[in-house]
XYZ file of C-alpha atoms in Angstrom:
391
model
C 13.093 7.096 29.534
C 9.271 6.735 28.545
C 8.165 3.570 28.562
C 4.841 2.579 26.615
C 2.421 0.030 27.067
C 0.793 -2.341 24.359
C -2.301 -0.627 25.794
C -0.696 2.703 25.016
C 0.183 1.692 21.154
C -3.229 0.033 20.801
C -4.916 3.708 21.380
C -2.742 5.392 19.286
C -3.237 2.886 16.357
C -7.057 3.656 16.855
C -6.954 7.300 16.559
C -4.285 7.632 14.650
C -5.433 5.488 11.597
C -8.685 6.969 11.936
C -10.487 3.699 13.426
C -12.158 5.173 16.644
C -15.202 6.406 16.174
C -14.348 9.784 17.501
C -11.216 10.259 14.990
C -12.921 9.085 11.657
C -12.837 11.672 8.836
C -14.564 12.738 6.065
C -11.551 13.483 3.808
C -9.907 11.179 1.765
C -6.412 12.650 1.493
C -6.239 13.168 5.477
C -6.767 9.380 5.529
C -4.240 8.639 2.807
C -1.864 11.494 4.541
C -2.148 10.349 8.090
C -1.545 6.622 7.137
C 1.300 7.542 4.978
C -0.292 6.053 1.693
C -2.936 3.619 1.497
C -1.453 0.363 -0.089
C -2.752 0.112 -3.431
C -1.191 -3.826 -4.652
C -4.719 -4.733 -4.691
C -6.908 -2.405 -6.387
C -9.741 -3.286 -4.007
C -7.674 -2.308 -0.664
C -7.649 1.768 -1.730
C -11.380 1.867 -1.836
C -11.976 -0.880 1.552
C -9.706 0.873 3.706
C -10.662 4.295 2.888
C -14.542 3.075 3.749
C -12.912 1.762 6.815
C -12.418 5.311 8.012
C -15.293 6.913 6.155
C -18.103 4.605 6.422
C -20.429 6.707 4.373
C -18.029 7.367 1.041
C -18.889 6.072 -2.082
C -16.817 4.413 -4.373
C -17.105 7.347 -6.874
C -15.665 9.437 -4.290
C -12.451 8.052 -4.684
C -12.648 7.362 -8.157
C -12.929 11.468 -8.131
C -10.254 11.947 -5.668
C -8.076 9.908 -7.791
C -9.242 10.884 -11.022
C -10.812 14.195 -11.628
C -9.722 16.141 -9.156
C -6.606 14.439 -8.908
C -5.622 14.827 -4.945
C -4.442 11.525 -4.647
C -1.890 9.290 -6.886
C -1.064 5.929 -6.878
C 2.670 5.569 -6.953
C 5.662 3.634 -6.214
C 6.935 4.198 -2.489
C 7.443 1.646 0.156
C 9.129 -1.614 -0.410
C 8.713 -1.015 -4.105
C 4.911 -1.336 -3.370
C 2.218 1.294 -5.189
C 0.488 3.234 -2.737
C -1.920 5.668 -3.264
C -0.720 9.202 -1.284
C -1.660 12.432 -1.429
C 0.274 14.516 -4.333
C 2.288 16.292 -2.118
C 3.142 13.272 -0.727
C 4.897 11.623 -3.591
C 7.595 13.223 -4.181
C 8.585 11.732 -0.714
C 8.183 8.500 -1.971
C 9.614 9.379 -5.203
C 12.644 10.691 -3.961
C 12.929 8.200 -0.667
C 12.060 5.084 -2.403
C 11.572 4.849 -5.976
C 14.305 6.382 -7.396
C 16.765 4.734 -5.883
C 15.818 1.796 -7.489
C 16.234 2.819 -10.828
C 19.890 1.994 -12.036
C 19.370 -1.158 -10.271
C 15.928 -1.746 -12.410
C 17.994 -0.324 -15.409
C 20.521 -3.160 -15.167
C 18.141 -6.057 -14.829
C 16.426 -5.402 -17.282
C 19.575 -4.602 -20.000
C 20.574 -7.998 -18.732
C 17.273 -9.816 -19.289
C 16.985 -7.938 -22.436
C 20.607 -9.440 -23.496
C 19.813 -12.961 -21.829
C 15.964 -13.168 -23.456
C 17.694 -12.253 -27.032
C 15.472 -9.165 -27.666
C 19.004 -7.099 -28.557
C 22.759 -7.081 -28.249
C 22.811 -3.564 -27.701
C 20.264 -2.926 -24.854
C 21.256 0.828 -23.521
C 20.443 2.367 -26.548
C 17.460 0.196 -27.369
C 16.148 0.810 -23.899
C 16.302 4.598 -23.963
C 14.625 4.608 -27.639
C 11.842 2.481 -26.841
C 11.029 4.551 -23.660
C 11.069 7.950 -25.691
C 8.904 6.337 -28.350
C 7.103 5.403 -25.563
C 6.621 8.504 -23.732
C 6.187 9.982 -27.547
C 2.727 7.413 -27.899
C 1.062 9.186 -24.606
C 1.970 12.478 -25.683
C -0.283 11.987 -28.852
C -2.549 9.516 -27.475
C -3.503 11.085 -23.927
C -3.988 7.954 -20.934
C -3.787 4.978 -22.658
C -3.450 0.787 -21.905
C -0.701 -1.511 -22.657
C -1.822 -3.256 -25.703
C -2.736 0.307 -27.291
C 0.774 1.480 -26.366
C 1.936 -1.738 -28.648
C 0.090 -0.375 -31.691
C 2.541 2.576 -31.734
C 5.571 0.915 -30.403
C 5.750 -2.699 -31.654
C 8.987 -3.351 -29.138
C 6.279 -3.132 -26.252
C 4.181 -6.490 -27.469
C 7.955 -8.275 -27.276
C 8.005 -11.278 -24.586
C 11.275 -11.630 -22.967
C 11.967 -15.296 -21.856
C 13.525 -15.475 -18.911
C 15.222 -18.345 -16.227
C 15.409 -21.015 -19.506
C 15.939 -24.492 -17.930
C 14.977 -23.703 -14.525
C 12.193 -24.563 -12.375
C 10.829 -20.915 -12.415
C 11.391 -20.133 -16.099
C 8.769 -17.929 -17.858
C 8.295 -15.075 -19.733
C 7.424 -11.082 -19.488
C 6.203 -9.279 -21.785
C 8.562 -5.744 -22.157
C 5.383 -3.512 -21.892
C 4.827 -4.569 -18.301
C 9.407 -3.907 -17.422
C 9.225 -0.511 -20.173
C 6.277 0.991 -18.167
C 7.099 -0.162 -14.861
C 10.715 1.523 -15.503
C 9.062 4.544 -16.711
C 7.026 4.942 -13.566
C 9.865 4.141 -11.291
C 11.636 7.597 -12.686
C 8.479 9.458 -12.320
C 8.127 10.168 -16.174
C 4.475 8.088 -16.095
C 1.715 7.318 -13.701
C -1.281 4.929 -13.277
C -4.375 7.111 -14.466
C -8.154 5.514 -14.493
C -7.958 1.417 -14.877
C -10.264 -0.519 -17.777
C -13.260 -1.725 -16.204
C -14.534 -1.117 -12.633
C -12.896 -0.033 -9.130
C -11.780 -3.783 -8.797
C -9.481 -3.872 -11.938
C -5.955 -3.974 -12.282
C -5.412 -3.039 -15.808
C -5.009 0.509 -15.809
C -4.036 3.490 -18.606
C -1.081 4.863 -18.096
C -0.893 8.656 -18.943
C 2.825 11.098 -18.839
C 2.721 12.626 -15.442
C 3.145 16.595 -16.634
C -0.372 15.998 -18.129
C -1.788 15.018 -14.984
C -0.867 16.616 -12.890
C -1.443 20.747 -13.092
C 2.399 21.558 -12.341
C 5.736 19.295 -11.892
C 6.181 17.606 -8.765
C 8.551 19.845 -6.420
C 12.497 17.857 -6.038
C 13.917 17.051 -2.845
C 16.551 14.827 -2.141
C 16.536 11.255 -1.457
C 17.757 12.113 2.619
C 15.256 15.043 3.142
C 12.543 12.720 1.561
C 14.163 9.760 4.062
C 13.767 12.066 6.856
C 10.291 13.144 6.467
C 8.875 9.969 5.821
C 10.061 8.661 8.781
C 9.114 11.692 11.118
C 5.249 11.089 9.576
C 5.314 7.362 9.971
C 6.847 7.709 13.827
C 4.414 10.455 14.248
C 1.307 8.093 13.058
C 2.709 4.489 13.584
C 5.268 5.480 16.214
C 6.054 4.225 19.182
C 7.875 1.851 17.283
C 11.399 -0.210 16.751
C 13.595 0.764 14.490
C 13.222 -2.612 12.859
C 9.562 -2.068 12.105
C 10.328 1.103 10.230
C 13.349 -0.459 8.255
C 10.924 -2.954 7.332
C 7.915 -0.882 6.567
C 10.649 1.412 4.433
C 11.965 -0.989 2.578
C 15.761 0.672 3.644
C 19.013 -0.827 4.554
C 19.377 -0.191 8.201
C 22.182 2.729 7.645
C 19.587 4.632 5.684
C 16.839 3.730 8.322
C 19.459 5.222 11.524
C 20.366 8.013 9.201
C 16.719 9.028 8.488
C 15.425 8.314 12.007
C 18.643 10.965 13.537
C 17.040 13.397 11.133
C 13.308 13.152 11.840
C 14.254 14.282 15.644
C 13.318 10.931 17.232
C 14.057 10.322 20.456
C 14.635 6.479 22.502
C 11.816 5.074 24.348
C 10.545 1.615 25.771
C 8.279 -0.485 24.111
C 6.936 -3.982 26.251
C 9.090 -5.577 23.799
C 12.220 -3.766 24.060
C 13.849 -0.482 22.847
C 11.942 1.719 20.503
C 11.294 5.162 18.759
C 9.623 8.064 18.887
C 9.482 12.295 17.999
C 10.547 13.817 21.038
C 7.376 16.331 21.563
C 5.004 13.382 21.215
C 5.535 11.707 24.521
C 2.198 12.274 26.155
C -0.299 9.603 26.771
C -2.978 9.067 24.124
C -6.802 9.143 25.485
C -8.217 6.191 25.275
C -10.613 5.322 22.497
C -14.141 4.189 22.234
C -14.033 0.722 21.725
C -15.479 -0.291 18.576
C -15.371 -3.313 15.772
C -13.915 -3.096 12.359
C -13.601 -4.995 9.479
C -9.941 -4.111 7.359
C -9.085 -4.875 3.939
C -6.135 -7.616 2.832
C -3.242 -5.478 2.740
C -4.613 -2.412 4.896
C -1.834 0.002 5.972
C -2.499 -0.152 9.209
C -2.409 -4.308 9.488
C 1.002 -4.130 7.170
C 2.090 -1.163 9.539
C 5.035 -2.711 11.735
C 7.309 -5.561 10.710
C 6.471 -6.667 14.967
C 2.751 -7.614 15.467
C 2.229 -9.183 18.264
C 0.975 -6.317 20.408
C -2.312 -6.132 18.182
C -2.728 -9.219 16.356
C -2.010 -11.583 18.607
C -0.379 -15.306 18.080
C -2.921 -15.011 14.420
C -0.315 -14.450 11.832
C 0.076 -18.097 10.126
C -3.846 -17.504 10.079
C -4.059 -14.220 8.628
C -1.213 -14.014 6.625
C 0.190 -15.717 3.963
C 3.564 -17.326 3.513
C 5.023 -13.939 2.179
C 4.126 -11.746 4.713
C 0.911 -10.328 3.351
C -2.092 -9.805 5.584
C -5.548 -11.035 4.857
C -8.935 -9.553 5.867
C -8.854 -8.903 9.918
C -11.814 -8.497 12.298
C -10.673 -6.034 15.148
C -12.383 -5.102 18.348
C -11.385 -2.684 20.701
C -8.039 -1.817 19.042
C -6.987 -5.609 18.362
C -7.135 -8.379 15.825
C -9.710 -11.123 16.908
C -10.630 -12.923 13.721
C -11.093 -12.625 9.856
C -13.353 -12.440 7.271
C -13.914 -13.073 3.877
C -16.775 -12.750 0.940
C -18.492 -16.542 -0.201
C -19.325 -16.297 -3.947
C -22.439 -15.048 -4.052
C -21.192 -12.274 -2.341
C -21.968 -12.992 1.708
C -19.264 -11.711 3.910
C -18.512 -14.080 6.567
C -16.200 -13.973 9.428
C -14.801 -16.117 12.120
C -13.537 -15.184 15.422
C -10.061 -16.814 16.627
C -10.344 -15.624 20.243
C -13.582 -14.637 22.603
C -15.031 -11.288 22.271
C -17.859 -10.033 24.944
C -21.549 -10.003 23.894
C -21.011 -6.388 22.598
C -18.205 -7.067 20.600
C -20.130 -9.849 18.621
C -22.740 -7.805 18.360
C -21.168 -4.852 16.878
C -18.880 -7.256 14.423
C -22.496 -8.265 12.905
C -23.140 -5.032 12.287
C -20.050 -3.907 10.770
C -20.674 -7.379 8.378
C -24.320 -6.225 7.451
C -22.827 -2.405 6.596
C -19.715 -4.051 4.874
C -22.289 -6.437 2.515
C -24.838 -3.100 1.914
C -21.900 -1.177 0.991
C -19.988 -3.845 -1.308
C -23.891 -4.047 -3.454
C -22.905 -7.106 -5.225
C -19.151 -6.527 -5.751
C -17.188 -9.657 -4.751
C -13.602 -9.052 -3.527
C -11.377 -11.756 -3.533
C -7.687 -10.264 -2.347
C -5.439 -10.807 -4.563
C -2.723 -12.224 -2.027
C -5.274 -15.302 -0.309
C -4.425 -16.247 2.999
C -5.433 -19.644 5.183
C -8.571 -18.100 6.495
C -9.796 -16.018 3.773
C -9.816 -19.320 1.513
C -11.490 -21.325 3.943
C -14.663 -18.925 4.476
C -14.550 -17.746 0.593
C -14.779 -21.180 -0.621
């Protein structure tokens, strides 16, 4: 059986993700392809980790990548998170993630529609108000929220929700209504109000953005080949770390895995994965510092981290899992950093580093600052470290 190293994984998560100097790209939807969607939560993360890879893009190059000529779109895919992929990745996600959360979305929402008091009858008042819905972008072209509400008053409806309880609140049916609507693949997130950093976005029908309907493929071939690109870019891995990453039950996961072709190996921390013609050793990279985004795909890669960030995850991460900004060197976490609010990007180191590794962080910093011009970032998931050097 082949057994890999943490040494092994380390170089693969270098070239792989595009982070060594010698595999870095000049193509945005290789990046977003080979990392299986750049996670798109935070608006700011698409355009950081893409820069990541491609020091010298601009943030208009993405803006026309996802935009004008529209070879990337932000979707729903892994652990009902929005990514941005390129098109023909999403009916993968479509199929392998998304949609199978529709009659479940479909039911909590009748019910909170029910509970909240909005109607007694919620099917049919759910499947009108989406067609009037989907009827308002038809005439209107992209279009936000609150505009949506002009035409179809049931949007600007609040639906009160967990009275009497600690966590009781209310949503407003716009956000549930278009977040449904997205889910089934009807509607997608087109350009957002305001600059690269905002999450308010139009919302536009998906057969008039996209130059011809998305291909259909069914939720186990789309299982199949999402895992056989994730073992082939994030692989060697558990099986664990791709149920995880997946967001599947564990059946689906073994199910998905048997069909990709992937074969057993050894991992330093016990059994793992991998496609059976990608066994050979992986050349070792150039060493080299970067500075990734909260959220990056490559630091929310694996549900096990220890093999590249160290004992740093009550540091880096928040309570629920999600990553801050990392400082890497040579294929491993060593720190974090964060922006001050003037704008200053700062970072600490949480283990020692050689002269040349300090040396190159400072220079990633000083490109990072040039690059951001002014723009502060502040993730929108904060974690221990970030708010201690942002502050």
């Amino acid at each position: 059986m082949r057994t890999f190293t943490n040494h092994e994984r380390r170089a693969r998560l270098a070239r792989r993700h595009f982070l060594a100097p010698e595999t870095m790209t000049t193509d945005l939807v290789e990046i977003a392809g080979g990392l299986v969607g750049l996670h798109a939560s935070d608006p700011a993360t698409v355009f950081l980790s893409a820069r990541a890879r491609m020091p010298e893009m601009k943030v208009a190059d993405m803006e026309a990548a996802l935009y004008e000529s529209r070879t990337l779109l932000k979707v729903l895919g892994m652990r009902r998170t929005m990514f941005v992929v390129p098109v023909e990745l999403a009916p993968l996600l479509d199929a392998g993630c998304a949609s199978p959360l529709v009659p479940g979305e479909v039911r909590r929402l009748e019910q909170m529609l029910v509970e909240g008091g909005i109607t007694d009858q919620p099917g049919p008042w759910l499947r009108r108000v989406m067609a009037d819905t989907e009827q308002a972008l038809a005439r209107r072209g992209p279009a936000l929220a609150t505009q949506l509400s002009q035409d179809v008053p049931e949007l600007a409806l609040q639906i009160a929700f967990g009275e009497g309880k600690r966590w009781a609140g209310k949503v407003g049916v716009s956000t549930r209504i278009l977040f449904l609507l997205a889910t089934t693949g009807r509607i997608v997130r087109a350009r957002p109000r305001g600059s690269w950093l905002s999450s308010q976005y139009h919302w536009v029908r998906t057969e008039d953005w996209l130059p011809q309907p998305l291909p259909h493929i069914t939720e186990q071939e789309a299982r199949a080949e999402l895992a056989r690109r994730w073992l082939q870019n994030f692989g060697p891995a558990s099986i664990n770390d791709l149920k995880w990453w997946s967001g599947w039950t564990l059946t689906q996961t073994r199910s998905a895995v048997a069909a990709a072709g992937a074969v057993e190996v050894e991992l330093e921390d016990g059994p793992g994965l991998a496609l059976a013609g990608d066994l050979d050793p992986e050349p070792p990279p150039t060493p080299a510092a970067w500075l990734l985004p909260s959220l990056d795909s490559t630091v929310m890669g694996w549900k096990e981290r220890s093999w590249y960030l160290g004992d740093h995850h009550r540091t880096l991460f928040d309570s629920n899992g999600n990553a801050g900004p990392t400082v890497w060197w040579d294929s491993r976490v060593v720190g974090g950093w964060a922006q001050r609010p003037a704008g200053e990007v700062v970072y600490r180191l949480l283990e020692p580093v050689p002269a040349e590794a300090e040396s190159a962080i400072t220079r990633e910093v000083e490109n990072l600052q040039w690059w951001l011009n002014g723009s502060r970032v502040i993730p929108r998931f904060r974690t221990p470290l970030e708010k201690e050097l942002g502050a």
